[in-house]
Coordinates of C-alpha atoms in Angstrom, one line a residue:
Chain A
M557 CA -26.1 -11.7 20.7
S558 CA -25.9 -8.0 21.5
N559 CA -29.5 -7.7 20.5
H560 CA -30.3 -10.2 23.2
T561 CA -28.4 -8.3 25.9
S562 CA -30.0 -5.0 24.9
S563 CA -33.5 -6.5 25.2
A564 CA -32.5 -8.0 28.6
S565 CA -31.2 -4.7 29.8
S566 CA -34.4 -3.0 28.5
L567 CA -36.4 -5.4 30.6
K568 CA -34.3 -4.5 33.6
L569 CA -35.2 -0.8 32.9
D570 CA -38.9 -1.7 32.8
W571 CA -38.7 -3.3 36.2
A572 CA -36.8 -0.3 37.6
F573 CA -39.5 1.9 36.1
A574 CA -42.3 -0.1 37.7
G575 CA -40.4 -0.1 41.1
C576 CA -40.0 3.6 41.0
G577 CA -43.7 4.0 40.1
A578 CA -44.8 1.9 43.1
A579 CA -42.5 3.8 45.5
W580 CA -43.8 7.1 44.1
G581 CA -47.5 5.9 44.7
I582 CA -46.8 4.7 48.2
L583 CA -45.0 7.9 49.1
Q584 CA -47.8 10.1 47.8
T585 CA -50.4 8.0 49.6
Y586 CA -48.4 8.4 52.8
I587 CA -48.0 12.2 52.3
I588 CA -51.8 12.7 51.7
H589 CA -52.6 10.5 54.7
S590 CA -50.3 12.7 56.8
F591 CA -52.5 15.7 55.8
G592 CA -55.3 14.0 57.8
F593 CA -57.2 12.2 55.1
E594 CA -58.4 8.6 55.4
W595 CA -56.2 5.8 54.1
Y596 CA -58.8 5.0 51.5
I597 CA -58.9 8.4 49.8
A598 CA -55.1 8.8 50.2
T599 CA -54.6 5.4 48.3
I600 CA -57.0 6.4 45.6
D601 CA -55.3 9.7 45.1
G602 CA -51.8 8.1 45.1
L603 CA -52.9 5.4 42.7
V604 CA -54.6 7.7 40.2
S605 CA -51.8 10.3 40.2
T606 CA -49.1 7.7 39.9
I607 CA -50.8 5.9 37.0
L608 CA -51.2 9.3 35.1
L609 CA -47.6 10.2 35.9
S610 CA -46.4 6.8 34.7
A611 CA -48.3 7.2 31.5
A612 CA -46.7 10.5 30.9
C613 CA -43.3 9.1 31.7
W614 CA -43.8 6.1 29.4
L615 CA -44.9 8.5 26.6
I616 CA -41.7 10.6 26.9
N617 CA -39.5 7.5 27.2
N618 CA -41.1 5.9 24.1
N619 CA -40.7 9.2 22.2
L620 CA -37.0 9.4 23.0
R621 CA -36.4 5.8 22.1
Y622 CA -37.1 6.6 18.4
Y623 CA -36.2 10.2 18.3
Q624 CA -33.1 11.7 19.9
P625 CA -33.4 15.5 20.1
G626 CA -30.6 17.4 18.6
K627 CA -28.8 20.2 20.5
G628 CA -31.2 22.9 19.2
S629 CA -34.4 21.1 20.2
Y630 CA -33.9 20.7 23.9
I631 CA -36.4 23.4 24.4
N632 CA -39.0 21.3 22.6
L633 CA -38.3 18.6 25.1
V634 CA -38.8 21.0 28.0
I635 CA -42.1 22.1 26.5
W636 CA -43.1 18.5 26.1
C637 CA -42.3 17.8 29.8
L638 CA -44.4 20.9 30.8
F639 CA -47.3 19.8 28.7
L640 CA -47.2 16.2 30.0
A641 CA -47.0 17.5 33.6
A642 CA -50.0 19.8 33.1
A643 CA -51.9 17.0 31.4
S644 CA -51.3 14.5 34.2
M645 CA -52.2 17.2 36.8
A646 CA -55.4 18.0 34.9
G647 CA -56.2 14.3 34.8
S648 CA -56.0 14.1 38.6
R649 CA -58.0 17.2 38.9
W650 CA -60.8 15.8 36.7
L651 CA -60.8 12.1 37.8
L652 CA -60.4 12.4 41.6
P653 CA -63.6 14.4 42.2
L654 CA -65.5 11.7 40.3
I655 CA -64.4 9.1 42.8
Y656 CA -64.5 11.0 46.0
S657 CA -66.4 14.3 46.5
D658 CA -65.8 15.3 50.1
S659 CA -65.5 19.1 50.1
S660 CA -62.4 19.4 52.4
Y661 CA -60.6 16.9 50.1
L662 CA -61.7 18.9 47.0
N663 CA -60.4 22.0 48.6
F664 CA -57.1 20.3 49.4
L665 CA -56.9 19.0 45.8
S666 CA -57.4 22.4 44.2
Q667 CA -54.9 24.0 46.6
S668 CA -52.3 21.3 45.9
L669 CA -52.6 21.4 42.1
I670 CA -49.6 23.8 41.7
I671 CA -47.3 21.5 43.8
R672 CA -48.6 18.4 41.9
F673 CA -47.8 20.2 38.7
F674 CA -44.2 20.9 39.7
T675 CA -43.6 17.4 41.2
N676 CA -44.9 15.9 38.0
F677 CA -42.8 18.1 35.9
L678 CA -39.7 17.2 37.9
A679 CA -40.5 13.5 37.6
I680 CA -41.1 13.6 33.9
G681 CA -38.0 15.7 33.3
W682 CA -36.0 13.3 35.3
M683 CA -37.4 10.4 33.2
A684 CA -36.7 12.3 30.0
M685 CA -33.1 12.8 31.1
I686 CA -32.6 9.2 32.0
S687 CA -34.1 8.0 28.7
M688 CA -32.0 10.3 26.7
V689 CA -28.7 9.2 28.3
W690 CA -29.8 5.5 28.1
F691 CA -30.8 5.6 24.4
S692 CA -27.8 7.6 23.3
Q693 CA -25.6 5.1 25.0
I694 CA -27.3 2.3 23.1
D695 CA -26.8 4.2 19.9
Q696 CA -23.2 4.8 20.7
K697 CA -22.7 1.1 21.4
E698 CA -24.3 0.2 18.1
N699 CA -22.1 2.8 16.3
E700 CA -19.0 1.3 17.8
K701 CA -20.1 -2.2 16.8
R702 CA -20.7 -1.0 13.3
K703 CA -17.4 0.8 13.2
S704 CA -15.5 -2.3 14.3
E705 CA -17.3 -4.4 11.7
A706 CA -16.4 -1.9 9.0
E707 CA -12.8 -2.0 10.1
G708 CA -12.9 -5.8 9.9
L709 CA -14.3 -5.6 6.4
A710 CA -11.7 -3.0 5.4
R711 CA -9.0 -5.3 6.7
D712 CA -10.4 -8.2 4.7
A713 CA -10.5 -6.0 1.6
E714 CA -7.0 -4.9 2.2
L715 CA -5.8 -8.5 2.6
Y716 CA -7.5 -9.3 -0.6
N717 CA -5.8 -6.5 -2.4
L718 CA -2.4 -7.4 -1.1
R719 CA -2.8 -10.8 -2.4
Q720 CA -4.1 -9.6 -5.8
Q721 CA -0.9 -7.7 -6.5
L722 CA -0.1 -10.3 -9.1
Q723 CA 3.0 -9.3 -10.9
P724 CA 2.1 -8.5 -14.5
H725 CA 5.8 -8.6 -15.4
F726 CA 6.0 -12.2 -14.4
L727 CA 2.8 -13.1 -16.2
F728 CA 3.7 -11.5 -19.5
N729 CA 7.2 -12.8 -19.5
S730 CA 6.0 -16.3 -18.8
L731 CA 3.6 -16.1 -21.7
N732 CA 6.5 -14.9 -23.8
S733 CA 8.5 -17.9 -22.8
I734 CA 5.6 -20.2 -23.8
N735 CA 5.4 -18.4 -27.1
A736 CA 9.1 -19.3 -27.7
L737 CA 8.7 -22.9 -26.6
I738 CA 5.7 -23.5 -28.9
G739 CA 7.9 -23.2 -31.9
F740 CA 10.5 -25.8 -31.1
K741 CA 9.5 -27.6 -27.8
P742 CA 5.7 -27.9 -27.9
D743 CA 5.7 -30.4 -25.1
E744 CA 7.6 -28.1 -22.8
A745 CA 5.3 -25.2 -23.8
R746 CA 2.3 -27.3 -22.8
R747 CA 3.8 -28.2 -19.5
M748 CA 4.6 -24.6 -18.8
I749 CA 1.0 -23.6 -19.6
H750 CA -0.2 -26.2 -17.0
Q751 CA 2.3 -25.0 -14.4
L752 CA 1.2 -21.4 -15.0
S753 CA -2.5 -22.3 -14.8
D754 CA -2.0 -24.3 -11.6
F755 CA 0.0 -21.4 -10.1
L756 CA -2.6 -18.8 -11.0
R757 CA -5.5 -20.9 -9.8
G758 CA -3.7 -21.5 -6.5
T759 CA -3.2 -17.8 -6.1
L760 CA -6.8 -17.0 -6.8
K761 CA -8.6 -19.6 -4.8
K762 CA -6.7 -19.2 -1.5
D763 CA -8.5 -17.5 1.3
D764 CA -6.5 -14.9 3.2
Q765 CA -7.7 -15.9 6.6
Q766 CA -6.9 -19.5 5.7
K767 CA -3.8 -21.1 7.2
V768 CA -2.0 -23.8 5.3
T769 CA 0.8 -26.1 6.2
L770 CA 4.3 -25.1 5.1
M771 CA 4.3 -28.2 2.9
E772 CA 1.3 -26.9 1.0
E773 CA 2.8 -23.5 0.7
L774 CA 6.0 -24.9 -0.6
Q775 CA 4.2 -27.0 -3.2
H776 CA 2.5 -23.9 -4.5
L777 CA 5.8 -22.1 -4.5
Q778 CA 7.5 -24.9 -6.4
L779 CA 5.2 -24.2 -9.4
Y780 CA 6.3 -20.6 -9.4
L781 CA 10.0 -21.6 -9.1
D782 CA 9.6 -24.1 -11.9
I783 CA 8.3 -21.4 -14.2
E784 CA 11.1 -19.0 -13.3
K785 CA 13.6 -21.7 -14.0
V786 CA 12.3 -22.1 -17.5
R787 CA 12.5 -18.4 -18.0
F788 CA 16.0 -17.9 -16.6
G789 CA 17.4 -21.3 -17.4
H790 CA 20.7 -22.3 -15.7
R791 CA 21.0 -18.9 -14.0
L792 CA 18.5 -19.7 -11.3
N793 CA 19.1 -22.4 -8.6
T794 CA 16.9 -22.9 -5.6
E795 CA 17.6 -24.7 -2.3
I796 CA 14.7 -25.6 -0.1
S797 CA 15.2 -27.3 3.3
C798 CA 12.4 -28.1 5.7
D799 CA 12.1 -31.2 7.9
T800 CA 8.8 -33.1 8.5
A801 CA 8.1 -31.3 11.7
C802 CA 8.2 -27.8 10.1
G803 CA 6.3 -29.1 7.0
E804 CA 3.3 -29.5 9.4
A805 CA 3.7 -26.0 10.8
M806 CA 0.9 -23.6 9.8
L807 CA 1.3 -20.2 8.1
P808 CA -1.1 -17.7 6.4
S809 CA -1.5 -18.8 2.8
L810 CA 0.7 -17.2 0.2
L811 CA 2.9 -15.5 2.8
L812 CA 6.1 -16.7 1.3
Q813 CA 5.3 -16.0 -2.3
P814 CA 6.1 -12.2 -2.3
I815 CA 9.3 -12.7 -0.3
V816 CA 10.6 -15.4 -2.7
E817 CA 9.5 -13.2 -5.7
N818 CA 11.6 -10.4 -4.2
A819 CA 14.5 -12.6 -3.6
I820 CA 14.5 -13.9 -7.1
K821 CA 14.0 -10.5 -8.6
F822 CA 16.9 -8.9 -6.7
G823 CA 19.0 -12.0 -7.0
L824 CA 18.7 -12.1 -10.7
Y825 CA 18.8 -8.4 -11.4
D826 CA 21.6 -7.6 -9.0
T827 CA 24.2 -9.8 -10.7
T828 CA 24.9 -11.3 -14.0
E829 CA 26.2 -14.5 -12.5
N830 CA 24.3 -17.6 -11.5
V831 CA 22.0 -17.1 -8.5
T832 CA 21.0 -19.4 -5.7
V833 CA 17.9 -18.6 -3.7
S834 CA 17.6 -20.6 -0.5
I835 CA 14.5 -21.1 1.7
R836 CA 14.9 -22.7 5.1
G837 CA 12.2 -23.5 7.6
E838 CA 12.5 -24.4 11.3
V839 CA 10.2 -24.7 14.2
E840 CA 11.5 -22.8 17.3
D841 CA 9.9 -21.8 20.6
G842 CA 6.4 -21.9 19.2
Y843 CA 7.3 -20.0 16.0
L844 CA 7.8 -21.2 12.5
V845 CA 10.9 -19.4 11.5
L846 CA 11.5 -19.0 7.7
M847 CA 14.7 -17.8 6.3
I848 CA 15.0 -16.7 2.7
Q849 CA 18.4 -15.8 1.3
N850 CA 19.4 -14.3 -2.0
P851 CA 22.7 -12.8 -3.3
Y852 CA 22.8 -9.0 -3.8
D853 CA 25.3 -6.4 -4.6
P854 CA 25.7 -3.8 -1.8
Q855 CA 27.6 -1.5 -4.2
T856 CA 24.7 -1.1 -6.6
S857 CA 21.7 -2.4 -4.9
R858 CA 18.8 -0.1 -5.1
P859 CA 17.7 1.4 -1.9
R860 CA 14.2 0.1 -2.2
Q861 CA 15.4 -3.4 -1.5
G862 CA 14.5 -3.3 2.1
T863 CA 11.2 -1.6 1.7
G864 CA 9.9 -3.1 -1.5
F865 CA 6.2 -3.9 -1.8
G866 CA 6.8 -7.6 -1.2
L867 CA 8.3 -7.1 2.3
S868 CA 6.0 -4.3 3.5
G869 CA 3.0 -6.2 2.3
V870 CA 4.1 -9.3 4.3
Q871 CA 4.8 -7.2 7.3
R872 CA 1.3 -5.5 7.1
R873 CA -0.3 -8.9 6.7
L874 CA 1.4 -10.4 9.7
Y875 CA 0.4 -7.2 11.7
L876 CA -3.2 -7.6 10.7
L877 CA -3.2 -11.3 11.6
F878 CA -1.1 -11.2 14.8
A879 CA -1.1 -7.5 15.8
R880 CA 2.7 -7.6 15.9
N881 CA 5.2 -5.6 14.0
D882 CA 8.3 -7.6 14.9
L883 CA 7.8 -10.7 12.8
V884 CA 9.8 -9.7 9.8
E885 CA 13.6 -9.0 9.9
T886 CA 16.1 -8.4 7.2
H887 CA 19.9 -8.6 7.2
A888 CA 22.4 -7.8 4.6
S889 CA 26.0 -9.1 4.8
D890 CA 28.7 -10.6 2.6
N891 CA 26.6 -10.1 -0.5
I892 CA 23.8 -12.1 0.9
F893 CA 20.4 -10.6 1.7
T894 CA 18.5 -12.5 4.3
T895 CA 14.8 -12.2 5.2
I896 CA 13.6 -13.8 8.3
I897 CA 9.9 -14.3 9.0
K898 CA 8.4 -15.6 12.2
V899 CA 5.0 -17.1 12.3
P900 CA 3.5 -17.7 15.7
Q901 CA 2.1 -21.2 16.0
L902 CA -1.1 -21.0 18.0
Chain B
M180 CA 22.2 -7.1 -45.3
K181 CA 21.1 -5.5 -42.0
R182 CA 23.2 -6.6 -39.1
V183 CA 21.1 -7.2 -36.0
L184 CA 22.0 -7.6 -32.3
I185 CA 19.6 -9.1 -29.7
I186 CA 20.0 -8.2 -26.0
D187 CA 17.7 -9.9 -23.5
D188 CA 18.4 -11.7 -20.3
E189 CA 15.9 -14.5 -20.9
P190 CA 17.1 -17.1 -23.4
L191 CA 13.6 -18.0 -24.5
A192 CA 12.9 -14.3 -25.2
R193 CA 15.9 -14.2 -27.5
M194 CA 14.8 -17.4 -29.1
V195 CA 11.5 -15.8 -30.2
L196 CA 13.3 -12.9 -31.8
L197 CA 15.7 -15.2 -33.5
E198 CA 12.9 -17.4 -34.9
Y199 CA 11.0 -14.4 -36.2
L200 CA 14.1 -12.9 -37.8
Q201 CA 15.0 -16.1 -39.6
G202 CA 12.0 -15.6 -41.8
M203 CA 13.1 -12.1 -42.7
P204 CA 15.3 -11.8 -45.8
G205 CA 17.9 -9.2 -45.6
F206 CA 18.5 -9.5 -41.8
E207 CA 21.3 -11.3 -40.1
V208 CA 21.7 -11.8 -36.4
I209 CA 25.3 -11.2 -35.5
Q210 CA 25.2 -11.8 -31.8
E211 CA 23.0 -12.5 -28.8
C212 CA 23.7 -10.9 -25.4
G213 CA 22.4 -11.8 -22.0
D214 CA 23.0 -8.5 -20.2
G215 CA 23.9 -4.9 -20.7
F216 CA 27.6 -5.3 -20.3
E217 CA 27.9 -7.8 -23.1
G218 CA 25.6 -5.5 -25.0
I219 CA 27.9 -2.5 -24.8
K220 CA 30.9 -4.6 -25.9
A221 CA 29.0 -6.1 -28.8
I222 CA 27.6 -2.7 -30.0
N223 CA 31.0 -1.0 -29.8
Q224 CA 32.6 -3.9 -31.6
H225 CA 30.1 -4.7 -34.3
K226 CA 28.3 -1.4 -34.8
P227 CA 25.1 -3.2 -35.6
D228 CA 22.4 -1.6 -37.8
L229 CA 19.6 -2.6 -35.5
V230 CA 19.4 -3.6 -31.8
F231 CA 16.5 -5.5 -30.2
L232 CA 16.7 -4.5 -26.5
D233 CA 15.0 -5.7 -23.4
V234 CA 14.4 -3.0 -20.7
Q235 CA 14.6 -5.0 -17.5
M236 CA 18.0 -6.7 -17.3
P237 CA 20.5 -7.6 -14.6
K238 CA 22.8 -4.8 -13.2
I239 CA 22.1 -2.2 -15.7
N240 CA 18.8 -1.9 -17.6
G241 CA 18.3 -1.2 -21.3
F242 CA 18.2 2.5 -20.9
E243 CA 21.3 2.7 -18.7
M244 CA 23.1 0.6 -21.2
L245 CA 22.3 3.0 -24.0
E246 CA 23.4 6.0 -21.9
L247 CA 26.8 4.5 -21.8
L248 CA 27.2 4.3 -25.5
E249 CA 29.0 7.1 -27.4
Q250 CA 26.8 6.6 -30.4
Q251 CA 23.2 5.6 -30.2
P252 CA 22.2 2.7 -32.5
A253 CA 18.7 2.2 -33.9
V254 CA 16.7 0.3 -31.3
I255 CA 13.5 -1.6 -31.1
F256 CA 12.6 -2.2 -27.5
A257 CA 11.0 -5.4 -26.3
T258 CA 9.5 -5.4 -22.8
A259 CA 6.8 -7.2 -20.9
F260 CA 5.4 -4.5 -18.7
D261 CA 6.8 -1.1 -17.7
E262 CA 4.5 1.9 -17.5
Y263 CA 7.2 4.5 -17.6
A264 CA 9.2 2.9 -20.4
I265 CA 6.0 2.7 -22.5
K266 CA 5.3 6.3 -21.9
A267 CA 8.8 7.2 -23.1
F268 CA 8.5 5.1 -26.2
E269 CA 5.2 6.6 -27.1
A270 CA 6.5 10.1 -26.6
H271 CA 9.3 9.5 -29.1
A272 CA 7.7 7.2 -31.6
V273 CA 10.4 4.6 -31.2
D274 CA 8.9 1.3 -31.9
Y275 CA 8.5 -1.2 -29.1
L276 CA 7.2 -4.7 -28.8
L277 CA 5.1 -5.8 -25.8
K278 CA 5.9 -9.4 -24.9
P279 CA 4.5 -11.7 -26.0
F280 CA 4.1 -10.3 -29.5
S281 CA 3.0 -11.8 -32.7
K282 CA 4.9 -12.3 -35.9
E283 CA 2.7 -9.7 -37.6
R284 CA 3.4 -7.1 -34.9
F285 CA 7.1 -7.9 -35.2
E286 CA 7.0 -7.5 -39.0
K287 CA 5.3 -4.1 -38.6
A288 CA 8.1 -2.9 -36.3
I289 CA 10.7 -4.0 -38.9
E290 CA 8.8 -2.2 -41.6
K291 CA 8.7 0.9 -39.5
Y292 CA 12.4 0.7 -38.9
L293 CA 13.1 0.2 -42.7
A294 CA 10.9 3.2 -43.5
Q295 CA 13.0 5.6 -41.4
S296 CA 16.5 6.8 -42.2
A297 CA 19.3 5.6 -40.0
T298 CA 20.0 9.1 -38.7
Q299 CA 16.3 9.5 -37.8
N300 CA 16.3 6.2 -35.9
K301 CA 19.4 7.1 -33.9
K302 CA 18.1 10.6 -33.1
Q303 CA 14.9 9.1 -31.8
T304 CA 16.8 6.8 -29.5
A305 CA 18.8 9.7 -28.1
E306 CA 15.7 11.8 -27.4
L307 CA 14.1 8.8 -25.8
L308 CA 16.9 8.5 -23.3
E309 CA 16.4 12.0 -22.0
T310 CA 12.8 11.2 -21.2
A311 CA 13.4 7.7 -19.9
A312 CA 16.1 8.9 -17.5
L313 CA 13.5 11.1 -15.8
S314 CA 11.2 8.1 -14.9
P315 CA 11.1 7.2 -11.2
A316 CA 12.9 3.9 -11.8
Q317 CA 16.0 5.8 -12.9
H318 CA 16.1 8.2 -9.9
E319 CA 18.0 5.9 -7.6
R320 CA 21.3 5.6 -9.3
I321 CA 23.6 7.0 -12.0
V322 CA 25.5 4.8 -14.3
V323 CA 28.9 6.0 -15.6
K324 CA 31.7 4.6 -17.5
T325 CA 35.3 4.8 -16.3
G326 CA 37.6 3.6 -19.0
T327 CA 36.2 0.2 -20.0
K328 CA 34.5 -0.4 -16.7
V329 CA 30.9 0.5 -15.8
K330 CA 30.3 2.1 -12.4
I331 CA 26.9 2.3 -10.8
I332 CA 26.6 5.1 -8.3
P333 CA 23.6 5.0 -6.0
V334 CA 22.2 8.5 -5.8
H335 CA 22.6 8.7 -2.0
D336 CA 26.4 8.3 -2.5
V337 CA 26.6 11.5 -4.5
L338 CA 28.1 14.4 -2.6
Y339 CA 27.9 17.1 -5.2
L340 CA 27.8 17.6 -9.0
E341 CA 30.0 20.1 -10.8
A342 CA 29.7 21.4 -14.4
D343 CA 32.8 20.5 -16.4
D344 CA 32.5 21.7 -20.1
D345 CA 30.2 19.4 -21.9
Y346 CA 30.3 17.0 -19.0
V347 CA 29.1 16.9 -15.4
S348 CA 31.5 15.7 -12.8
I349 CA 29.8 13.5 -10.2
H350 CA 31.7 13.7 -6.9
T351 CA 31.4 10.8 -4.5
A352 CA 33.5 9.6 -1.5
E353 CA 35.3 7.3 -4.0
G354 CA 36.2 10.1 -6.3
A355 CA 34.8 12.0 -9.3
F356 CA 33.2 10.5 -12.3
L357 CA 32.3 12.2 -15.6
K358 CA 29.0 11.8 -17.3
N359 CA 28.0 13.3 -20.7
K360 CA 24.9 15.2 -19.5
T361 CA 23.9 18.7 -18.7
M362 CA 23.4 20.3 -15.2
S363 CA 19.8 21.0 -15.9
F364 CA 19.3 17.3 -16.8
F365 CA 20.5 16.3 -13.3
E366 CA 18.6 19.2 -11.7
Q367 CA 15.4 17.6 -13.1
M368 CA 16.4 14.0 -12.5
L369 CA 17.5 14.2 -8.9
D370 CA 15.1 14.5 -6.0
A371 CA 14.6 18.2 -5.3
R372 CA 14.2 17.5 -1.6
H373 CA 17.8 16.2 -1.3
F374 CA 19.7 18.0 -4.1
V375 CA 19.7 21.7 -4.6
R376 CA 21.3 23.6 -7.5
V377 CA 23.2 26.2 -5.4
H378 CA 25.1 27.7 -8.3
R379 CA 25.1 27.7 -12.1
S380 CA 27.8 25.1 -11.9
Y381 CA 27.0 23.2 -8.7
I382 CA 24.3 20.8 -7.4
V383 CA 24.8 19.8 -3.7
S384 CA 23.3 17.0 -1.6
I385 CA 21.9 19.0 1.3
S386 CA 22.7 16.2 3.8
E387 CA 26.4 16.9 3.1
I388 CA 26.3 20.5 4.0
T389 CA 27.8 21.2 7.5
R390 CA 28.1 25.0 7.3
L391 CA 27.1 28.0 5.3
D392 CA 29.4 31.0 5.5
P393 CA 28.8 34.4 4.0
Y394 CA 31.2 35.4 1.3
E395 CA 31.4 38.7 -0.4
K396 CA 28.2 40.5 -1.2
D397 CA 25.1 38.3 -1.5
A398 CA 27.2 35.2 -2.0
H399 CA 27.8 32.3 0.4
I400 CA 30.1 29.3 0.6
A401 CA 28.8 25.9 1.6
I402 CA 31.3 23.7 3.5
L403 CA 30.6 20.0 3.0
K404 CA 31.4 17.1 5.4
S405 CA 34.2 16.1 3.0
G406 CA 35.7 19.6 3.5
A407 CA 34.9 20.7 0.0
K408 CA 33.9 24.3 -0.4
I409 CA 31.1 25.0 -2.8
P410 CA 30.1 28.5 -4.0
V411 CA 26.5 29.4 -3.4
S412 CA 25.0 32.2 -5.6
K413 CA 22.3 34.6 -4.5
S414 CA 19.5 32.6 -6.2
G415 CA 21.1 29.3 -5.1
Y416 CA 21.0 30.6 -1.5
A417 CA 17.3 31.4 -1.8
R418 CA 16.6 27.9 -3.2
L419 CA 18.6 26.3 -0.4
K420 CA 16.7 28.3 2.3
Q421 CA 13.5 27.2 0.8
V422 CA 14.4 23.5 0.9
L423 CA 15.9 23.7 4.4
G424 CA 12.9 25.7 5.6
I425 CA 14.9 28.6 7.0

């Protein structure tokens, strides 16, 4: 698309170039006529000089299209302009006598060579300057485009990494539980292997940009919760409430996972009692509002609770997707830690 | 008969150890515990020959539990994943099992335990604690024992530390608690940006200091928010100036 616009604007430049050339030729013809020469010879002179000048301009423009002079080589550019001005002047000096050989005209021609040289130099220099600005601007635009593309890629990679922070602790402990179950409850061991595989597969195949319904997200989460319940037995209870309307609400895939992981981790490690982790979903003013609660002990809770990887990762992800920093909130009161996430429904 | 204690918060993890141990002649499991508090009680009560200990547990972790014991038992650690713990184990040649572990690996750990003398085993555990306590995970709180109760002090609640014979007295808004460690241990463990050893016998939380008054030649006195007056030695004053950037 931008390629298309740049070729369109380059066409516009070509027309402007042709227009300037025509105006230049007409002006020169008029000036030479005003020195007392016939319209015929004035037109020939204007035409020949303008064509030569245009050729020089085209050359310098084409050169600059592929080669932008660095700061040190501006002098080369000036030398080029001088050379081209001299060449176009010499061309006129050589071609015009072949077409018209009136002695007063030839006399006028040789006297006007110096002024022709300088006007040519000015015109070519002007052209060089315009080309330089024009092409460096195009370069800059392309750079900017590339930069924003690179940023987009980096963002994708970052999202990928955030998701890949699979908790090795969880994985190894689950395998250890399976190891225990194989001995005396092989059926349960088998079921846990299936749950673990389904959970891992779900984690790997989801696309970060992809949005899923809350219902799908909760189904995936349920696999995780079932595994944790096998590990921690009666100590872990979960309450999930979500009506049909909010089940249909969309959220980025695997957004809830790290929050619930955090809630379970701090719930289970902050107390030796039984722990209830609750997840509540509501749709409110165009937002899907998710509230996750877990018990905690304000006396002993580690300070990292509020800033753990889970939460900051979720915050970062929401920022990348919605460019907003106010979508995650946490509260702690009465031994209950609450995390609230708002997902804009577009 | 060797008397064994298993401490792990996951019932299934205890089950694996129990199952493996049943095939071992000469070992008897006397109790299973689901957290560190139960563990302390059981160790003090039964004085087991060997303890299988999980690192990550509710409230207090395996290392913190050991710190609260007067006498270190012989320990084989069982953990799933903990970089720092594993470094500490390796440094002190205490055996550890990475979950899930095989029966063969388990038997090797038992052999290693049997090959060493009881005093050697206990000494290794004690040395391990010194290293483990320096890992980042342990920087955020200090676990102390007051009578029969365990108190967990978040590091940011600490006002200052004072040397007290073989103990260090940890002063908080709620009062002072004793811990059987050295000043240089705490100097290493605590974040040097927030705690400064201002005197041979004192480490102060710099956010608590409200005023520094000159006192005698070269010495100063730090006045804390709580009103406590802490002597600051010449070298302590230099350290303090460095941290405060004055």
